[in-house]
Amino acid sequence: MTGFQATWLIARREAKERARSKAFLASTVVTILLLGAVVGVMALTDTGPPQYDVALVGDSPPGLSGALDAAAVASGSLIQFSDLTDREAIADAIELGELDAAVLDGDTILLGSSPPSTLRTILEFGLRQSRFIERLEAAGLDPATVTTLVEPDRGIRIVTADEDEQSNEGIAFAAIVLLFLVITTYGQWVLMGVLEEKSTRVVELVVSSTSVRSLLAGKVIGIGLLGLAQLMLLISLALSAGWIFELFDLPGGTAATVAWSLVWFVLGFAFYAALNAAAGSLVSRTEDAQAAAMPIALVAVASYLLTFVVILPNPDGLVARLLSMLPPVAPIAFPARIGFSGVPLWEILFAAGIMLATVVGVIRLAARVYAGALLAAGGRVRILDAWRAAAELTAGR
Amino acid sequence: MLALEALHKRYGDVVALDGASLAAHRGRILGFLGPNGAGKTTAMRSVFGLVSLDDGTTAWDGEPISPASRLRFGYMPEQRGLYPKMRVADQITWLGRLRGMAVSDASEAARHWLGRLGLANRLDDRVEHLSHGNQQRAQLAASLVHDPELLVLDEPFSGLDPMGADAMADILRDRAESGAAVVFSSHQLDVVEDLCDDVAVIADGRIVLDGTIEGVRASAPKRRLEVAFADPTIIWTPPIAAEPSRNGRGVQAWLIPADADPGALLEDAGGRGRVTQFTFSPPALSEIFREAVQ
C-alpha cells in the first residue's frame, strides 16, 4: 500500500460516508429546494414582454396600426388596440390606468401621468412612419413599393457595449458568495472530521496503518471532491433551470468565469481546509473547536470583505492587484476580478502559482501540527508543543 | 519476533519508559502485566509509531519496525475507537484495505471475523448503535481482519462478559497456533496465567520480571505453603521466616523462602495435630506479580 493508495482510500471513505450522512443529504435537498423556489419565483414574475393598451380615434393615417405594431415589436413589447371610440371615455380610462395611451386624429398623442418612455417612443415613431408613408403615396409612389422601401430588408442587430460584462458580473458576484460559503462550510467539515477522529481515538488505528500526511490529505481531498460535486450539481441545476425557463442568457464569458471559479475553489478549499485540519488537531472537544477555528474564520471573513470593499470598486488599481495576490484573499478575489474586469493571464497564473506553493506549505505544516497534536491526548495543545512533538516524531521514524 | 530494546520515554517530569526491553515470539502469547501507569500502554503504542521514543529500538523479525511492517500488525488500542457513523462491515473492510488487502478479500475477512465474533446479523448497523460489548467485538475484528503476524491488544478483556472473555481467549489461542505473535496487557492475572505462554511484568518503566509462566513461577524466590489440620482450631506457624498469604476455608497459607525444607515443615506441623492437607508449590502469578512490582 503506497501513500497515494492510502490517501485515495481515505478520501473515498470521507466522500462516501459523508454523502450517505443525513446532514449532507438534508443540506443538498434544502439547497436544491431553495434554488427551485428562486427559479419558480423568477418564472412566475416573468410575464413576458410588456403590453400596452392603445386606442386610435378619429382620422388616423391608414398605415398607423401596422407601423405601431412594427415599432412595438422592434422595442420588445406588444400593442393591444382598444375598441374605445368615445373621447371622454378614453380620457377617463387613461386617467384610471385602464388604457395606456390614445392617438387622436392622427396628430395628438394622449398619455397617462407617468408614461413608460418606450411607449412614447413607439407612438411617436409609429405616427411619423405612418405619415411618411402617407406622404410617399401622395407623391405618387405605388403602395407596394412604399412597403418594400420602409420595411428593412434585413434585421438589425443591436450590440450594447456593457451587456456581456454586466451578466458576467452577476455570475462573478454569485461565485464569490458561493465560494465563500462553500470554502468555509467544507472547511468546518474538515475541522469536525479531525475532531471526531481524535475524540473517538479511531485515528490511532488509522495512523498505525498509514501516515498522518496521508490521513490529512485524504480527508481534505475526500471532502473537497464531495464539495466540488455538490457545487457542480447546484451550478448545473441553476444553469439548466435558467436555460429551460429562459430566465437569463448566458453571456460569452461565462464558461471561463465558471472554470476559473472552480480552479480557485480547489485552491481556496485546500488552503482553508488544511488550516482547519491543523486547528482541529489542536483541540479535543467540540467546545474548544470554535475557539481554535476562530482565527481562520476571521481571515476568511476579512478576505471576503476586502474583496467587496477594496478590490471590487477598483479591480484594476494597484492596491486591488496586490491585495488579491495574498493567498487567503486570492481564492475569493480572483474569480471576482476575472468576472468584473479583464485580468491578464500572467497575473492569474502568477497568483495561482503563489497559491499552490502556499497550499503545499500549509498542508505540510498542518500535517506536522496534526501529527504532533493528534498523538498528544488531552485538552488543548499549544501549536509550539505540537510542532516540537511532531519534530520528535519525524526524527524518530 | 517482536523485540523492544531499551525503550526510554519521558513526558515532562513523568518517566513512562525507563529502559524497558521486551520480546514476543511467533506462535506464543505474551501477557504484559504491570500496575496502572507503569508504561504498558506507552510500550505498546511505540510498536505502532504512536510514541516518539526518547531512546531505544523496536524491531520485527530483526528489522527495525517501519510503516510497511506495521501493515502486518494488528492493534487494539486501550481507548477503543471506530468511526461511530460507519457501518460495521464497511468499516472493518475499509481497515483491511488500508492495510493493503484487495477489496474482495477484505470484505470476506470482515464478514468471517464479525461472524465468528457473533456480529453476523449486525453487519449493516452503524457502530454507534452497537452495545459496548459489541463495539469491543468489532474492535477486535478490526485488529484481526488482515490476518496479522503480530497482534498487540491493550486490555482486551476489560469490559467483556464471561462468554465474551472465553471467545476472546479462544481467538487469541487460535491466532498463536496459526503462527502469530500475540501480546496483550491485562490486570486479570488468572486469565493471563491460563492463557499465556510467556509473561513480562513492567514497573516504573522497567521490566522487572519476564519469562515463561512456568519458568517465572519456578524461579520465584518464594514458595506457597498450604496446610490444613483435622482439627480446624489448631493454629500453627512455620518455624521459619514466613508471611501469611490469602487462604481458603480451613486452610492456612504462607509464602516462605523457596529453599525451605518441606519435609521438616511437615514434621513440625504434624507435631501439632493430624495434617489433612499439605501443599508446597510455586506461588500463583498474582503473588509473584505483587512481589515483583512492590
Short mmCIF file of C-alpha atoms in Angstrom, two decimals, chain B residues 41-192:
data_model
loop_
_atom_site.label_atom_id
_atom_site.label_comp_id
_atom_site.label_asym_id
_atom_site.label_seq_id
_atom_site.Cartn_x
_atom_site.Cartn_y
_atom_site.Cartn_z
CA THR B 41 0.37 1.38 27.01
CA THR B 42 3.34 3.57 26.08
CA ALA B 43 5.39 0.48 25.24
CA MET B 44 2.58 -0.95 23.10
CA ARG B 45 2.00 2.36 21.31
CA SER B 46 5.70 2.55 20.49
CA VAL B 47 5.25 -0.54 18.30
CA PHE B 48 2.81 1.43 16.14
CA GLY B 49 4.77 4.66 15.90
CA LEU B 50 2.31 6.41 18.17
CA VAL B 51 5.02 7.44 20.60
CA SER B 52 8.14 9.39 19.80
CA LEU B 53 10.66 7.45 21.81
CA ASP B 54 13.49 9.32 23.50
CA ASP B 55 15.67 6.30 23.00
CA GLY B 56 15.51 2.60 22.18
CA THR B 57 14.60 0.48 19.19
CA THR B 58 11.61 -1.52 18.04
CA ALA B 59 12.18 -4.42 15.66
CA TRP B 60 10.15 -7.14 13.96
CA ASP B 61 11.95 -10.22 12.68
CA GLY B 62 15.24 -8.43 13.17
CA GLU B 63 14.33 -5.40 11.06
CA PRO B 64 13.50 -2.01 12.54
CA ILE B 65 9.73 -1.56 12.51
CA SER B 66 8.67 0.54 9.52
CA PRO B 67 5.29 1.79 8.29
CA ALA B 68 5.33 -1.15 5.86
CA SER B 69 5.82 -3.74 8.60
CA ARG B 70 3.01 -2.14 10.63
CA LEU B 71 0.59 -3.14 7.86
CA ARG B 72 1.10 -6.72 9.03
CA PHE B 73 0.38 -5.86 12.68
CA GLY B 74 -2.99 -5.79 14.39
CA TYR B 75 -3.62 -3.32 17.18
CA MET B 76 -6.40 -2.91 19.70
CA PRO B 77 -5.76 0.39 21.46
CA GLU B 78 -6.58 0.94 25.09
CA GLN B 79 -9.08 3.63 24.19
CA ARG B 80 -11.25 1.84 21.66
CA GLY B 81 -12.22 3.78 18.61
CA LEU B 82 -14.03 3.20 15.35
CA TYR B 83 -15.90 5.68 13.17
CA PRO B 84 -19.23 5.89 15.01
CA LYS B 85 -21.39 6.56 11.97
CA MET B 86 -19.82 3.99 9.68
CA ARG B 87 -21.44 0.62 9.12
CA VAL B 88 -19.68 -2.22 10.92
CA ALA B 89 -18.82 -4.42 7.92
CA ASP B 90 -17.86 -1.41 5.78
CA GLN B 91 -15.57 -0.22 8.50
CA ILE B 92 -13.74 -3.50 9.04
CA THR B 93 -13.44 -3.96 5.27
CA TRP B 94 -12.03 -0.47 4.92
CA LEU B 95 -9.44 -1.08 7.63
CA GLY B 96 -8.46 -4.29 5.88
CA ARG B 97 -7.98 -2.40 2.63
CA LEU B 98 -5.98 0.29 4.40
CA ARG B 99 -3.55 -2.48 5.36
CA GLY B 100 -3.23 -3.48 1.73
CA MET B 101 -5.93 -6.15 1.21
CA ALA B 102 -7.87 -6.42 -2.04
CA VAL B 103 -11.46 -5.31 -1.67
CA SER B 104 -12.98 -8.79 -2.06
CA ASP B 105 -10.54 -10.36 0.42
CA ALA B 106 -11.10 -7.58 2.92
CA SER B 107 -14.86 -7.87 2.65
CA GLU B 108 -14.75 -11.65 3.03
CA ALA B 109 -12.39 -11.47 6.02
CA ALA B 110 -14.51 -8.77 7.67
CA ARG B 111 -17.60 -10.96 7.36
CA HIS B 112 -15.70 -14.02 8.61
CA TRP B 113 -14.41 -12.33 11.76
CA LEU B 114 -17.59 -10.45 12.54
CA GLY B 115 -19.50 -13.71 12.12
CA ARG B 116 -17.10 -15.56 14.38
CA LEU B 117 -17.48 -12.81 17.00
CA GLY B 118 -21.27 -13.08 16.90
CA LEU B 119 -21.99 -9.94 14.90
CA ALA B 120 -23.23 -11.69 11.74
CA ASN B 121 -26.62 -10.01 11.95
CA ARG B 122 -25.22 -6.55 12.77
CA LEU B 123 -23.06 -6.11 9.65
CA ASP B 124 -25.01 -3.14 8.31
CA ASP B 125 -25.57 -1.42 11.64
CA ARG B 126 -23.72 1.76 12.42
CA VAL B 127 -21.02 1.28 15.06
CA GLU B 128 -22.66 3.84 17.36
CA HIS B 129 -25.77 1.63 17.51
CA LEU B 130 -23.86 -1.34 18.92
CA SER B 131 -23.69 -2.06 22.64
CA HIS B 132 -20.39 -1.51 24.42
CA GLY B 133 -19.56 -5.21 24.35
CA ASN B 134 -20.39 -5.49 20.65
CA GLN B 135 -18.27 -2.45 19.87
CA GLN B 136 -15.46 -4.23 21.62
CA ARG B 137 -16.01 -7.28 19.40
CA ALA B 138 -15.99 -5.05 16.31
CA GLN B 139 -12.76 -3.52 17.58
CA LEU B 140 -11.22 -6.97 17.86
CA ALA B 141 -12.36 -7.77 14.31
CA ALA B 142 -10.65 -4.54 13.20
CA SER B 143 -7.35 -5.82 14.59
CA LEU B 144 -7.77 -9.30 13.08
CA VAL B 145 -9.18 -8.62 9.62
CA HIS B 146 -5.84 -8.65 7.80
CA ASP B 147 -4.59 -11.82 9.50
CA PRO B 148 -1.71 -10.03 11.25
CA GLU B 149 1.64 -11.61 12.10
CA LEU B 150 1.73 -9.63 15.31
CA LEU B 151 -1.29 -8.89 17.44
CA VAL B 152 -1.00 -6.25 20.16
CA LEU B 153 -4.04 -5.83 22.38
CA ASP B 154 -4.27 -3.29 25.18
CA GLU B 155 -6.60 -4.63 27.89
CA PRO B 156 -8.65 -6.81 25.54
CA PHE B 157 -10.54 -8.48 28.38
CA SER B 158 -11.74 -5.37 30.13
CA GLY B 159 -15.46 -4.89 29.85
CA LEU B 160 -16.18 -8.36 28.46
CA ASP B 161 -18.75 -10.69 29.93
CA PRO B 162 -17.57 -14.29 30.69
CA MET B 163 -18.74 -15.57 27.28
CA GLY B 164 -17.02 -12.67 25.58
CA ALA B 165 -13.87 -13.36 27.55
CA ASP B 166 -13.98 -17.03 26.52
CA ALA B 167 -14.42 -16.10 22.86
CA MET B 168 -11.54 -13.64 23.13
CA ALA B 169 -9.30 -16.29 24.75
CA ASP B 170 -10.21 -18.83 22.04
CA ILE B 171 -9.35 -16.39 19.29
CA LEU B 172 -6.02 -15.41 20.85
CA ARG B 173 -5.04 -19.08 21.25
CA ASP B 174 -6.13 -19.76 17.71
CA ARG B 175 -4.07 -16.85 16.34
CA ALA B 176 -0.98 -18.01 18.24
CA GLU B 177 -1.46 -21.57 17.00
CA SER B 178 -1.58 -20.32 13.44
CA GLY B 179 1.81 -18.67 13.97
CA ALA B 180 1.14 -15.11 15.04
CA ALA B 181 2.90 -13.44 17.95
CA VAL B 182 0.28 -12.27 20.43
CA VAL B 183 0.87 -9.63 23.11
CA PHE B 184 -1.80 -8.40 25.43
CA SER B 185 -1.96 -6.44 28.64
CA SER B 186 -4.33 -7.30 31.43
CA HIS B 187 -5.00 -6.88 35.10
CA GLN B 188 -6.82 -10.20 35.21
CA LEU B 189 -3.95 -12.37 36.34
CA ASP B 190 -5.89 -15.61 36.36
CA VAL B 191 -6.68 -15.09 32.68
CA VAL B 192 -3.03 -14.41 31.97
#
